[in-house]
PDB file of C-alpha atoms in Angstrom:
ATOM      1  CA  MET A 374       3.815  17.259   7.212  1.00 80.00           C
ATOM      2  CA  ALA A 375       7.228  17.402   8.864  1.00 88.00           C
ATOM      3  CA  MET A 376      10.219  17.293   6.610  1.00 86.00           C
ATOM      4  CA  ALA A 377      13.804  16.651   7.666  1.00 91.00           C
ATOM      5  CA  LYS A 378      17.041  17.157   5.616  1.00 91.00           C
ATOM      6  CA  THR A 379      18.856  13.771   5.649  1.00 90.00           C
ATOM      7  CA  PRO A 380      21.947  13.256   3.871  1.00 93.00           C
ATOM      8  CA  ILE A 381      21.907   9.606   2.380  1.00 93.00           C
ATOM      9  CA  GLU A 382      23.485   7.750  -0.372  1.00 96.00           C
ATOM     10  CA  ILE A 383      20.862   6.561  -2.957  1.00 96.00           C
ATOM     11  CA  ASP A 384      21.003   3.842  -5.636  1.00 97.00           C
ATOM     12  CA  GLU A 385      20.748   6.143  -8.774  1.00 97.00           C
ATOM     13  CA  GLN A 386      19.258   3.415 -10.978  1.00 98.00           C
ATOM     14  CA  ALA A 387      16.634   2.572  -8.346  1.00 98.00           C
ATOM     15  CA  LEU A 388      15.846   6.142  -8.042  1.00 98.00           C
ATOM     16  CA  VAL A 389      15.325   6.475 -11.886  1.00 98.00           C
ATOM     17  CA  THR A 390      13.278   3.365 -11.950  1.00 98.00           C
ATOM     18  CA  ALA A 391      11.206   4.681  -9.020  1.00 98.00           C
ATOM     19  CA  ALA A 392      10.534   7.985 -10.559  1.00 98.00           C
ATOM     20  CA  GLU A 393       9.445   6.352 -13.807  1.00 98.00           C
ATOM     21  CA  VAL A 394       6.920   4.013 -11.851  1.00 98.00           C
ATOM     22  CA  LEU A 395       5.643   6.896  -9.559  1.00 98.00           C
ATOM     23  CA  GLY A 396       5.629   9.554 -12.257  1.00 98.00           C
ATOM     24  CA  THR A 397       7.665  11.980  -9.993  1.00 98.00           C
ATOM     25  CA  LYS A 398      10.062  14.520 -11.477  1.00 98.00           C
ATOM     26  CA  THR A 399      12.479  15.462  -8.502  1.00 97.00           C
ATOM     27  CA  ARG A 400      14.592  13.127  -6.353  1.00 96.00           C
ATOM     28  CA  THR A 401      12.893  14.570  -3.209  1.00 95.00           C
ATOM     29  CA  ASP A 402       9.300  13.827  -4.697  1.00 97.00           C
ATOM     30  CA  THR A 403      10.510  10.356  -5.703  1.00 98.00           C
ATOM     31  CA  VAL A 404      11.734   9.466  -2.223  1.00 97.00           C
ATOM     32  CA  ASN A 405       8.751  10.908  -0.359  1.00 97.00           C
ATOM     33  CA  VAL A 406       6.175   9.280  -2.636  1.00 98.00           C
ATOM     34  CA  ALA A 407       8.106   5.945  -2.497  1.00 98.00           C
ATOM     35  CA  LEU A 408       8.141   6.206   1.362  1.00 97.00           C
ATOM     36  CA  ARG A 409       4.454   7.115   1.425  1.00 97.00           C
ATOM     37  CA  GLU A 410       3.807   4.027  -0.923  1.00 98.00           C
ATOM     38  CA  VAL A 411       5.637   1.844   1.446  1.00 98.00           C
ATOM     39  CA  GLY A 412       3.371   2.957   4.309  1.00 98.00           C
ATOM     40  CA  LYS A 413       0.242   2.346   2.366  1.00 98.00           C
ATOM     41  CA  ARG A 414       1.330  -1.035   1.475  1.00 98.00           C
ATOM     42  CA  LEU A 415       1.884  -1.784   5.233  1.00 98.00           C
ATOM     43  CA  GLU A 416      -1.595  -0.564   5.910  1.00 98.00           C
ATOM     44  CA  ARG A 417      -3.029  -2.918   2.988  1.00 98.00           C
ATOM     45  CA  LEU A 418      -1.154  -5.863   4.437  1.00 98.00           C
ATOM     46  CA  HIS A 419      -2.734  -5.126   7.826  1.00 98.00           C
ATOM     47  CA  ALA A 420      -6.150  -4.767   6.265  1.00 98.00           C
ATOM     48  CA  LEU A 421      -5.599  -8.141   4.545  1.00 97.00           C
ATOM     49  CA  ALA A 422      -4.657  -9.723   7.862  1.00 98.00           C
ATOM     50  CA  ARG A 423      -7.785  -8.491   9.481  1.00 97.00           C
ATOM     51  CA  LEU A 424      -9.885  -9.786   6.574  1.00 96.00           C
ATOM     52  CA  GLY A 425      -8.125 -13.178   6.991  1.00 95.00           C
ATOM     53  CA  GLU A 426      -8.903 -13.136  10.633  1.00 97.00           C
ATOM     54  CA  MET A 427     -12.533 -12.077  10.090  1.00 95.00           C
ATOM     55  CA  ALA A 428     -12.903 -15.115   7.551  1.00 92.00           C
ATOM     56  CA  ASP A 429     -11.348 -17.536  10.088  1.00 94.00           C
ATOM     57  CA  ALA A 430     -13.947 -16.289  12.640  1.00 94.00           C
ATOM     58  CA  GLY A 431     -16.682 -16.984  10.159  1.00 90.00           C
ATOM     59  CA  ASP A 432     -17.779 -13.385   9.573  1.00 89.00           C
ATOM     60  CA  PHE A 433     -18.496 -14.087   5.762  1.00 84.00           C
ATOM     61  CA  ALA A 434     -20.211 -17.451   6.401  1.00 83.00           C
ATOM     62  CA  GLU A 435     -23.668 -15.818   5.650  1.00 79.00           C
ATOM     63  CA  PHE A 436     -22.416 -14.913   2.177  1.00 77.00           C
ATOM     64  CA  LEU A 437     -21.167 -18.229   1.288  1.00 75.00           C
ATOM     65  CA  ASP A 438     -24.437 -20.061   2.407  1.00 73.00           C
ATOM     66  CA  ASN A 439     -26.853 -17.495   0.676  1.00 70.00           C
ATOM     67  CA  LYS A 440     -25.692 -16.173  -2.757  1.00 66.00           C
ATOM     68  CA  ALA A 441     -28.730 -13.869  -2.569  1.00 66.00           C
ATOM     69  CA  ALA A 442     -27.216 -12.002   0.346  1.00 62.00           C
ATOM     70  CA  TYR A 443     -24.003 -10.883  -1.434  1.00 60.00           C
ATOM     71  CA  ARG A 444     -25.751  -9.817  -4.745  1.00 62.00           C
ATOM     72  CA  GLN A 445     -27.775  -7.177  -3.012  1.00 58.00           C
TER      73      GLN A 445
END
């Protein structure tokens, strides 16, 4: 993983809150974990959009028409 030192101003209260939510101890860990979480959120949003496209295309119709098919 590539790391870069970047001097930035950070909202201290937001950092404290993020550390509490994320369970991190240091500023660096908090910022890095928060950035990774944002990346994961984007991946989930893309996956959800793909599922929506699949649903619109009827890819799940067989499960709606046949309850036994999705209970296997």
